[in-house]
XYZ file of C-alpha atoms in Angstrom:
644
model
C 0.000 0.000 0.000
C 2.876 2.364 0.855
C 4.332 1.962 -2.622
C 1.079 3.116 -4.257
C 0.876 6.446 -2.417
C 3.730 8.137 -4.325
C 2.216 7.024 -7.637
C -1.102 8.582 -6.714
C 0.598 11.868 -5.881
C 2.600 11.707 -9.081
C -0.546 11.080 -11.143
C -2.278 14.043 -9.465
C 0.744 16.235 -10.047
C 0.775 15.165 -13.687
C -2.803 16.281 -14.207
C -2.182 19.611 -12.451
C 0.935 20.147 -14.522
C -0.827 19.481 -17.810
C -3.690 21.793 -16.886
C -1.233 24.552 -16.015
C 0.261 24.458 -19.498
C -2.762 26.059 -21.160
C -1.972 29.595 -22.301
C -2.950 32.152 -24.929
C -2.303 30.923 -28.491
C -1.850 32.741 -31.761
C -3.253 31.754 -35.186
C -1.830 28.543 -36.591
C 0.591 29.064 -39.471
C -1.132 26.451 -41.646
C -4.635 27.385 -40.529
C -7.009 28.340 -43.301
C -7.833 32.053 -43.198
C -11.034 31.632 -45.203
C -14.462 31.829 -43.609
C -16.906 29.583 -45.387
C -20.668 29.979 -45.308
C -22.723 26.915 -44.547
C -23.530 25.486 -47.968
C -23.815 21.835 -47.089
C -27.064 19.962 -47.602
C -26.644 18.185 -44.273
C -29.328 18.874 -41.720
C -28.620 19.766 -38.112
C -29.493 16.234 -37.053
C -27.169 14.815 -39.697
C -24.314 17.047 -38.610
C -24.820 16.039 -34.988
C -24.911 12.375 -35.906
C -21.631 12.612 -37.817
C -19.870 14.852 -35.301
C -16.937 13.309 -33.479
C -16.521 15.954 -30.797
C -18.764 15.770 -27.719
C -21.001 18.644 -26.818
C -19.499 20.004 -23.626
C -21.743 20.957 -20.761
C -21.540 24.557 -19.547
C -20.841 23.103 -16.135
C -17.053 22.946 -16.032
C -17.182 20.074 -13.579
C -19.228 17.879 -15.917
C -18.668 16.378 -19.330
C -21.567 15.111 -21.331
C -22.887 14.638 -24.818
C -26.120 16.464 -25.396
C -29.088 14.519 -26.703
C -30.293 15.572 -30.128
C -33.504 15.119 -32.074
C -34.033 14.327 -35.759
C -37.368 16.008 -36.322
C -37.691 14.697 -39.882
C -38.097 11.142 -38.648
C -39.059 11.538 -34.999
C -35.810 10.044 -33.667
C -34.176 11.239 -30.469
C -30.594 10.147 -29.815
C -29.126 10.030 -26.326
C -25.576 10.488 -25.097
C -24.777 6.829 -25.796
C -25.938 6.982 -29.406
C -29.178 5.100 -28.745
C -32.766 5.816 -29.696
C -35.382 4.339 -27.401
C -38.939 3.078 -27.785
C -41.534 1.988 -25.275
C -45.249 1.157 -25.561
C -46.162 4.220 -23.499
C -44.221 6.785 -25.545
C -45.802 9.063 -28.121
C -48.448 8.571 -30.736
C -48.749 8.749 -34.504
C -45.297 9.011 -36.126
C -43.599 8.293 -32.803
C -45.463 4.992 -32.528
C -43.984 3.680 -35.747
C -41.398 0.964 -35.343
C -38.042 2.596 -34.508
C -36.145 0.404 -36.981
C -38.394 1.587 -39.798
C -37.609 5.188 -38.812
C -33.880 4.433 -38.608
C -33.910 2.876 -42.079
C -35.700 5.908 -43.516
C -33.145 8.139 -41.848
C -30.310 6.050 -43.295
C -31.720 6.538 -46.788
C -31.836 10.295 -46.259
C -28.236 10.353 -45.022
C -27.183 8.404 -48.122
C -28.936 10.889 -50.415
C -27.316 13.820 -48.620
C -23.869 12.257 -48.894
C -24.239 11.631 -52.626
C -25.458 15.218 -53.101
C -22.415 16.473 -51.212
C -20.087 14.424 -53.422
C -21.792 15.662 -56.590
C -21.181 19.296 -55.607
C -17.403 18.884 -55.748
C -16.459 19.433 -59.392
C -13.038 21.087 -59.123
C -9.815 21.193 -57.128
C -11.019 24.469 -55.629
C -14.150 22.734 -54.334
C -12.019 19.977 -52.830
C -9.748 22.485 -51.074
C -12.863 24.292 -49.817
C -14.171 21.039 -48.329
C -10.848 20.311 -46.583
C -10.482 23.783 -45.096
C -14.094 23.941 -43.983
C -13.943 20.565 -42.209
C -10.510 20.824 -40.591
C -9.789 24.567 -40.425
C -6.328 24.015 -41.913
C -4.746 24.233 -45.312
C -4.395 20.860 -47.051
C -0.947 19.277 -47.193
C 1.422 19.932 -50.056
C 0.657 17.719 -53.050
C -3.085 17.934 -52.442
C -3.625 18.638 -56.138
C -1.941 15.297 -56.950
C -4.398 13.514 -54.679
C -7.325 15.282 -56.329
C -6.009 14.298 -59.771
C -5.722 10.688 -58.624
C -9.351 10.604 -57.496
C -10.547 11.987 -60.820
C -8.423 9.652 -62.935
C -9.669 6.532 -61.143
C -12.523 4.452 -62.604
C -16.095 5.604 -62.167
C -17.517 6.179 -59.709
C -14.441 8.209 -58.718
C -13.213 8.008 -55.145
C -14.853 11.046 -53.532
C -12.427 14.014 -53.631
C -13.659 15.091 -50.205
C -11.216 14.760 -47.343
C -14.163 15.312 -45.009
C -15.437 11.837 -45.942
C -12.129 10.185 -44.985
C -11.238 12.261 -41.891
C -8.978 9.595 -40.399
C -6.435 10.478 -43.094
C -6.031 13.840 -41.334
C -7.370 14.038 -37.775
C -4.855 11.725 -36.017
C -1.971 13.887 -37.255
C -3.130 17.095 -35.589
C -1.770 16.309 -32.128
C 1.507 15.060 -33.630
C 2.042 18.460 -35.282
C 2.810 19.787 -31.788
C 5.964 17.669 -31.640
C 9.183 19.169 -33.014
C 10.264 17.549 -36.256
C 13.476 16.245 -34.707
C 11.459 14.357 -32.089
C 9.253 12.799 -34.798
C 12.393 11.622 -36.601
C 14.032 10.181 -33.481
C 10.877 8.412 -32.298
C 10.305 6.779 -35.656
C 13.901 5.576 -35.611
C 13.383 4.218 -32.112
C 10.081 2.468 -32.835
C 11.599 0.838 -35.925
C 13.764 -1.266 -33.620
C 10.806 -2.582 -31.662
C 8.828 -5.718 -32.439
C 5.767 -5.897 -34.700
C 6.805 -2.812 -36.710
C 7.814 -2.309 -40.324
C 8.725 1.002 -41.922
C 8.717 2.357 -45.456
C 11.414 4.913 -46.274
C 10.692 6.847 -49.464
C 13.713 7.448 -51.719
C 14.283 8.443 -55.371
C 13.307 5.861 -57.969
C 15.997 3.219 -58.351
C 17.394 3.666 -54.836
C 14.870 1.482 -53.033
C 15.039 -2.209 -52.182
C 15.272 -4.863 -54.841
C 11.840 -6.039 -55.898
C 9.995 -2.769 -55.200
C 10.035 -1.284 -58.698
C 6.485 -0.659 -59.866
C 4.799 1.490 -62.474
C 1.330 2.876 -61.912
C -0.120 0.613 -64.599
C 1.620 -2.539 -63.341
C 0.351 -3.422 -59.924
C 2.471 -5.482 -57.554
C 2.114 -8.819 -55.787
C 4.588 -10.455 -53.381
C 5.777 -12.818 -56.106
C 7.069 -9.815 -58.046
C 9.777 -9.379 -55.436
C 11.941 -11.844 -57.376
C 11.589 -10.148 -60.765
C 11.425 -6.396 -60.114
C 14.319 -3.987 -59.742
C 14.844 -1.196 -57.256
C 11.905 1.095 -56.705
C 11.130 4.041 -54.423
C 10.944 2.445 -50.981
C 13.276 0.824 -48.474
C 11.735 -1.583 -45.987
C 12.978 -2.074 -42.437
C 11.822 -3.395 -39.097
C 10.878 -6.695 -37.494
C 7.797 -6.988 -39.719
C 9.625 -6.240 -42.973
C 8.666 -8.474 -45.901
C 6.148 -10.401 -43.831
C 2.589 -10.873 -45.053
C 1.058 -7.665 -43.661
C 3.991 -5.654 -44.960
C 3.636 -7.289 -48.376
C -0.087 -6.522 -48.426
C 0.725 -2.876 -47.761
C 3.256 -2.879 -50.600
C 0.561 -4.241 -52.912
C -1.573 -1.253 -52.004
C 1.047 1.497 -52.103
C 3.693 0.692 -54.711
C 1.437 1.468 -57.724
C 0.622 4.970 -56.414
C 4.148 6.023 -55.414
C 4.966 7.341 -58.930
C 1.980 9.694 -58.605
C 3.157 11.325 -55.382
C 5.132 14.608 -55.622
C 8.772 14.031 -56.571
C 9.925 16.228 -53.667
C 8.602 13.698 -51.182
C 11.255 11.219 -52.323
C 14.175 13.659 -51.948
C 13.493 14.826 -48.398
C 16.449 15.072 -46.027
C 16.270 12.989 -43.948
C 14.192 10.643 -46.092
C 10.535 10.309 -45.097
C 10.111 7.117 -43.036
C 6.569 5.903 -42.318
C 6.097 3.223 -39.602
C 3.337 0.608 -39.631
C 2.170 -1.705 -36.853
C 2.031 -5.433 -37.557
C -0.371 -6.084 -34.668
C -4.122 -6.638 -35.036
C -5.133 -4.032 -32.479
C -4.472 -0.413 -31.528
C -1.266 0.552 -29.747
C -1.183 4.266 -28.854
C -2.923 6.045 -25.969
C -2.199 9.380 -24.307
C -3.929 11.473 -21.658
C -6.824 13.518 -22.937
C -5.381 16.673 -21.338
C -2.081 16.039 -23.101
C -3.847 15.440 -26.407
C -5.966 18.583 -26.082
C -2.885 20.649 -25.267
C -1.044 19.124 -28.220
C -3.876 19.974 -30.606
C -4.048 23.542 -29.275
C -0.312 23.976 -29.795
C -0.552 22.574 -33.317
C -3.365 24.918 -34.281
C -1.354 27.819 -32.871
C 1.681 26.916 -34.947
C 3.634 25.995 -31.841
C 5.455 22.912 -30.646
C 6.107 21.566 -27.188
C 9.191 23.003 -25.477
C 11.480 20.039 -24.892
C 11.565 20.340 -21.110
C 7.775 20.601 -20.807
C 7.250 17.690 -23.194
C 9.642 15.488 -21.240
C 7.913 16.326 -17.964
C 4.402 15.794 -19.349
C 5.199 12.443 -20.935
C 7.148 11.268 -17.906
C 4.080 11.974 -15.773
C 1.886 9.897 -18.084
C 4.113 6.855 -17.665
C 2.879 6.434 -14.088
C -0.741 6.067 -15.115
C -2.726 3.096 -16.361
C -6.229 2.510 -17.641
C -8.452 3.582 -20.518
C -10.050 6.354 -18.450
C -6.982 8.591 -18.766
C -7.701 8.995 -22.482
C -11.147 10.431 -21.709
C -12.022 14.099 -21.180
C -12.352 15.310 -17.609
C -15.771 14.533 -16.213
C -16.472 11.781 -18.739
C -18.532 8.940 -17.227
C -15.705 6.407 -17.514
C -13.396 8.772 -15.671
C -15.835 9.537 -12.871
C -17.343 6.109 -12.414
C -16.216 4.623 -9.141
C -16.040 1.070 -10.443
C -15.226 -0.060 -13.950
C -17.525 -2.849 -15.094
C -16.976 -5.442 -17.767
C -19.728 -5.563 -20.361
C -22.277 -8.261 -19.618
C -20.767 -8.734 -16.182
C -23.497 -6.380 -14.969
C -26.173 -7.466 -12.519
C -29.244 -8.124 -14.608
C -30.322 -5.989 -17.524
C -29.005 -2.479 -18.063
C -32.662 -1.462 -18.320
C -34.156 -3.271 -15.347
C -36.120 -0.181 -14.329
C -37.534 0.153 -17.827
C -38.248 -3.419 -18.755
C -40.447 -2.535 -21.709
C -38.054 0.057 -23.194
C -36.213 -0.946 -26.355
C -33.070 0.779 -27.591
C -31.290 0.662 -30.937
C -28.084 2.245 -32.186
C -28.768 5.485 -34.060
C -25.292 7.056 -33.846
C -22.374 4.662 -34.242
C -19.688 7.041 -33.021
C -21.484 7.689 -29.757
C -22.309 4.016 -29.285
C -18.628 3.065 -29.656
C -17.334 5.796 -27.335
C -16.278 4.074 -24.140
C -15.681 7.417 -22.405
C -19.417 8.067 -22.305
C -20.330 4.357 -22.176
C -18.368 2.916 -19.230
C -20.130 -0.425 -19.622
C -18.195 -0.989 -22.853
C -14.864 -1.279 -21.100
C -13.506 -3.185 -18.166
C -10.519 -2.174 -16.110
C -7.669 -2.375 -18.606
C -4.075 -2.130 -17.462
C -2.880 -0.345 -20.601
C -0.291 2.320 -19.910
C -0.258 5.736 -21.514
C 2.652 6.006 -23.952
C 4.700 8.623 -25.750
C 3.141 9.824 -28.991
C 4.568 8.063 -32.042
C 2.815 8.399 -35.434
C 2.483 4.696 -36.228
C -0.055 3.530 -38.812
C -2.151 0.911 -37.012
C -4.669 -1.585 -38.348
C -7.427 -0.136 -36.161
C -8.190 2.204 -33.271
C -10.936 2.975 -30.817
C -12.466 6.440 -30.652
C -9.796 7.693 -28.241
C -6.592 5.955 -29.316
C -3.856 8.188 -30.690
C -3.003 5.857 -33.579
C -3.065 6.722 -37.261
C -5.592 4.419 -38.947
C -4.342 2.604 -42.026
C -5.920 0.283 -44.580
C -5.170 -3.349 -43.688
C -5.749 -5.667 -46.615
C -6.535 -8.747 -44.523
C -9.390 -10.528 -46.249
C -9.799 -7.847 -48.924
C -8.994 -10.169 -51.796
C -11.400 -12.916 -50.731
C -13.926 -13.598 -53.474
C -17.475 -14.803 -52.916
C -20.129 -15.972 -55.319
C -23.169 -13.786 -55.784
C -26.360 -15.400 -54.503
C -29.613 -13.487 -55.159
C -31.611 -12.610 -52.063
C -34.520 -14.809 -53.134
C -32.213 -17.831 -53.298
C -30.976 -17.432 -49.726
C -33.086 -20.048 -48.017
C -32.136 -19.598 -44.348
C -33.526 -16.528 -42.562
C -31.183 -16.852 -39.593
C -28.163 -14.937 -38.324
C -24.984 -16.880 -39.085
C -21.562 -16.700 -37.430
C -18.633 -19.014 -36.781
C -15.320 -17.974 -35.320
C -12.469 -18.945 -33.069
C -12.147 -17.739 -29.488
C -9.824 -14.822 -30.185
C -10.021 -11.389 -28.632
C -8.084 -11.771 -25.395
C -5.898 -14.121 -23.393
C -7.948 -16.709 -21.529
C -6.589 -17.112 -18.013
C -7.715 -16.916 -14.405
C -6.938 -13.196 -14.222
C -9.090 -12.097 -17.155
C -12.914 -12.217 -17.295
C -12.849 -14.055 -20.608
C -16.489 -15.189 -20.312
C -17.431 -11.536 -20.814
C -15.337 -11.041 -23.950
C -17.178 -10.265 -27.145
C -17.010 -13.613 -28.923
C -17.689 -15.728 -25.858
C -20.660 -13.535 -24.974
C -22.113 -14.061 -28.438
C -21.748 -17.830 -28.080
C -23.347 -17.865 -24.625
C -26.136 -15.544 -25.807
C -27.096 -18.123 -28.434
C -26.622 -21.185 -26.230
C -27.929 -20.171 -22.808
C -30.933 -22.361 -22.084
C -31.386 -20.766 -18.647
C -31.997 -17.241 -19.953
C -35.753 -17.380 -19.366
C -38.230 -15.173 -21.209
C -37.690 -11.946 -23.109
C -40.044 -9.215 -24.280
C -40.018 -8.891 -28.057
C -40.894 -5.795 -30.082
C -42.887 -6.964 -33.115
C -43.085 -5.337 -36.571
C -46.489 -3.730 -35.943
C -45.325 -2.057 -32.724
C -46.927 -4.563 -30.383
C -44.947 -6.639 -27.924
C -44.967 -10.251 -26.854
C -43.143 -12.439 -24.361
C -41.131 -15.367 -25.719
C -38.591 -17.837 -24.430
C -35.017 -16.690 -25.059
C -33.659 -20.075 -26.107
C -36.572 -20.732 -28.457
C -35.865 -17.422 -30.194
C -32.179 -18.290 -30.380
C -32.932 -21.666 -31.948
C -35.295 -20.060 -34.449
C -33.185 -17.086 -35.529
C -29.536 -17.758 -34.654
C -26.938 -20.149 -36.007
C -23.910 -18.737 -34.249
C -21.161 -20.205 -32.129
C -17.485 -20.647 -31.501
C -15.752 -23.271 -33.591
C -12.529 -25.209 -33.414
C -10.819 -25.725 -30.063
C -9.752 -23.541 -27.121
C -7.131 -21.007 -28.261
C -5.165 -18.183 -26.646
C -5.602 -19.902 -23.273
C -3.392 -20.773 -20.309
C -3.009 -24.519 -19.923
C -1.122 -24.238 -16.644
C -3.915 -22.514 -14.723
C -6.632 -24.729 -16.204
C -8.256 -22.094 -18.416
C -8.040 -24.262 -21.535
C -9.879 -27.027 -19.697
C -12.473 -24.522 -18.465
C -13.138 -23.417 -22.031
C -13.443 -26.968 -23.284
C -15.899 -27.799 -20.515
C -18.080 -24.674 -20.728
C -18.152 -24.104 -24.484
C -19.675 -26.551 -26.918
C -17.537 -25.786 -29.950
C -19.463 -26.094 -33.210
C -18.329 -27.503 -36.519
C -16.961 -25.132 -39.103
C -19.126 -24.272 -42.104
C -17.894 -23.889 -45.669
C -18.049 -20.355 -47.037
C -20.291 -21.443 -49.894
C -22.775 -22.885 -47.384
C -22.755 -19.674 -45.337
C -24.066 -17.817 -48.414
C -27.445 -19.523 -47.908
C -28.080 -17.347 -44.850
C -29.801 -13.981 -45.248
C -28.187 -12.531 -42.140
C -24.653 -12.646 -40.770
C -23.108 -11.016 -37.735
C -19.639 -9.504 -37.658
C -17.831 -9.077 -34.332
C -14.336 -8.043 -33.294
C -11.541 -10.495 -32.567
C -8.031 -9.523 -31.507
C -8.795 -6.199 -33.149
C -11.075 -5.073 -35.928
C -12.810 -7.723 -38.037
C -11.181 -8.516 -41.373
C -14.347 -10.327 -42.514
C -16.466 -7.214 -42.906
C -15.727 -6.524 -46.566
C -16.381 -10.120 -47.596
C -19.624 -10.221 -45.634
C -20.907 -6.981 -47.170
C -20.082 -8.239 -50.653
C -22.018 -11.480 -50.038
C -25.442 -9.844 -50.458
C -26.276 -10.523 -46.814
C -27.650 -8.187 -44.188
C -24.593 -7.656 -41.992
C -25.316 -7.141 -38.307
C -22.177 -5.509 -36.939
C -20.988 -5.116 -33.354
C -17.690 -3.266 -32.957
C -15.669 -0.704 -31.036
C -13.410 0.039 -34.005
C -14.291 2.669 -36.615
C -12.432 2.013 -39.872
C -10.950 4.320 -42.496
C -14.255 4.515 -44.409
C -16.575 4.903 -41.421
C -17.764 8.399 -42.386
C -19.172 7.003 -45.654
C -20.635 3.828 -44.130
C -24.195 4.560 -43.033
C -25.898 2.518 -40.284
C -29.293 1.073 -41.224
C -28.505 1.705 -44.897
C -25.346 -0.313 -45.584
C -25.499 -2.524 -42.490
C -27.368 -3.003 -39.212
C -25.518 -1.860 -36.073
C -25.852 -4.124 -33.039
C -25.234 -3.188 -29.431
C -22.258 -4.822 -27.776
C -24.501 -6.600 -25.265
C -26.543 -8.115 -28.152
C -29.787 -7.222 -26.379
C -31.287 -5.828 -29.599
C -30.720 -8.852 -31.856
C -34.079 -10.546 -31.330
C -35.985 -7.289 -31.871
C -34.030 -6.710 -35.085
C -34.783 -10.204 -36.337
C -38.460 -9.883 -35.425
C -38.690 -6.685 -37.475
C -37.248 -8.309 -40.598
C -38.649 -11.846 -40.203
C -41.965 -11.156 -38.502
C -43.374 -12.553 -35.285
C -42.117 -15.996 -34.245
C -45.560 -17.524 -34.828
C -45.790 -16.056 -38.334
C -48.950 -14.077 -37.577
C -47.323 -10.655 -38.113
C -45.295 -10.326 -41.327
C -41.803 -8.871 -41.255
C -40.024 -6.429 -43.557
C -38.035 -8.783 -45.735
C -38.190 -6.113 -48.448
C -36.181 -3.681 -46.340
C -33.679 -6.383 -45.428
C -33.143 -7.054 -49.130
C -32.463 -3.347 -49.715
C -29.864 -3.183 -46.937
C -28.098 -6.254 -48.320
C -27.991 -4.622 -51.752
C -26.696 -1.325 -50.368
C -23.929 -3.139 -48.493
C -22.775 -4.895 -51.638
C -22.879 -1.605 -53.555
C -20.688 -0.005 -50.902
C -17.991 -2.610 -51.506
C -18.320 -2.301 -55.292
C -18.266 1.514 -55.332
C -16.512 2.780 -52.185
C -14.243 -0.052 -50.998
C -12.289 -0.845 -54.150
C -8.508 -0.862 -54.526
C -8.546 2.720 -55.833
C -10.669 3.877 -52.871
C -8.176 2.393 -50.427
C -5.308 3.913 -52.399
C -7.017 7.310 -52.381
C -7.181 7.226 -48.588
C -3.536 6.190 -48.233
C -2.451 8.765 -50.848
C -3.842 11.575 -48.681
C -2.517 9.977 -45.490
C 1.026 9.928 -46.922
C 0.757 13.615 -47.853
C -0.355 14.426 -44.306
C 2.571 12.455 -42.922
C 4.975 14.244 -45.278
C 3.892 17.568 -43.772
C 4.397 16.168 -40.265
C 7.892 14.957 -41.186
C 8.956 18.261 -42.766
C 11.171 20.796 -41.001
C 9.069 23.615 -42.467
C 5.463 22.525 -42.069
C 4.177 25.799 -43.452
C 6.065 25.178 -46.702
C 4.763 21.592 -46.679
C 1.180 22.865 -46.911
C -0.821 23.378 -50.072
C -0.702 26.765 -51.790
C -3.529 27.567 -54.186
C -2.400 28.865 -57.593
C -2.995 32.552 -58.180
């Protein structure tokens, strides 16, 4: 106990120190000086739904997201991103089934997004969009990115940086670090495990096997027949499968990047993480200060940076990444999802909730029930491109190609004969041992949800707005074909956890991919990180029910209830969702199979039109330009200048 007291004082001193660093700032040297009128077609409700920043309470001692209301469709969204329904609420439009309203809203959001894309017809429009969304000038070479989008096959990748914000937003806090520190930290992280780096050099000076023209493409087998290209590859993960996938994505677009990028001194070196999950996390106060410095055109003084980061090293837990006053930070006890006593809505047994705002629903700072007590330490900021991130990680989100090249046969909706939710998967996601609550992890919870004969009865919301009481296991047998497959994995044999898994989990047989296409519905859940199955599932003409904490590079363009069906992490909404689409269990009340068919079609169209190779390359093209600015000694000169 005596050893913990100094750490507590150090943590308190760290917070006080970071708060004391706030001071008056001047205009940022790469900040856009233009003031743009509001010309977007997005409604207030749409803007709120897409907004990543929380609405801050006027009470300085409290942090909260304000509820908002979509008056066009009678949907109110709470601080956790949920819309609720109960038999006693409202009349008329408000008595319509909430899923029907959410689907209508999704269609409107899709129309507004397409209208926004159609308005951008020039480089000037694209610059306008960037400056309006981020308040900064675009990075140098922005015109090359715009040209790439317009030269790609129709439909062109949208030339709107606002629709791929993860290519920009993670870099803002890093702009507060002096360039020399960026260089030294990248050099340091290169020597650590599970990292590979790409160093960009003039054509012909790269590694053997990396030569690639824009019209060629590149696959790992080309390593043996190509000459020297524009990139040198280093690190523990160099030339391994994830590195090679990234080369497949990037080598064809390197000739299109500005020539100056390849002659930088020192050469631009971009690090990538080989791991499945996120890696970076810093204090929210530190991040906010870093962003303020960046916008002011300032960088951290070395002594203050050292002191601030040293203070962070004494702190552990996800809550430190949250704003002051956020529920996760103020909650006295962190709870593991589904390790709660009873239902989260015991006092409102008849109330039903559905995800209306994905970003809010995946924000563990305002949803403490999403996270357990995690002993993850805060770390120094290093701009590593990771495969995924949560809402509050400091990582740069890349485009992992895991599963992207999987092909599936097209099966028309009418030929899908099984109206159940399908899922098979291994027990990944965490280490199974006596110290971790593995029974509450996402995949195990899904298995137990479908195979828990002692769950009793549940109240079901039916398509016509009425409710009925049904047995949980009977509903699971009727509408779910999900379960863990294989054998116990990622478990500790010594402490008996592998035996516990084998005893408690009835592992199911695997199912061939061609047989899984017979199902109308599939569910996609996280594993060790984000799910690499998502693209394949969307392309399979299924309705994809998705439960995740990880927004991906395209998340601004992916519309809930239009391209897919979002599912709460406790799975409490699955039966109500299935009842809406399939009808009442007894068949007396018809479901909305027609709307399910539309969602399946929209999901497939998203893959065909917004998740192609050129769309992924467009995102990475802009990300590399943003990183080039970060790497540059003169970041003002590394920003875009409009022609006179």
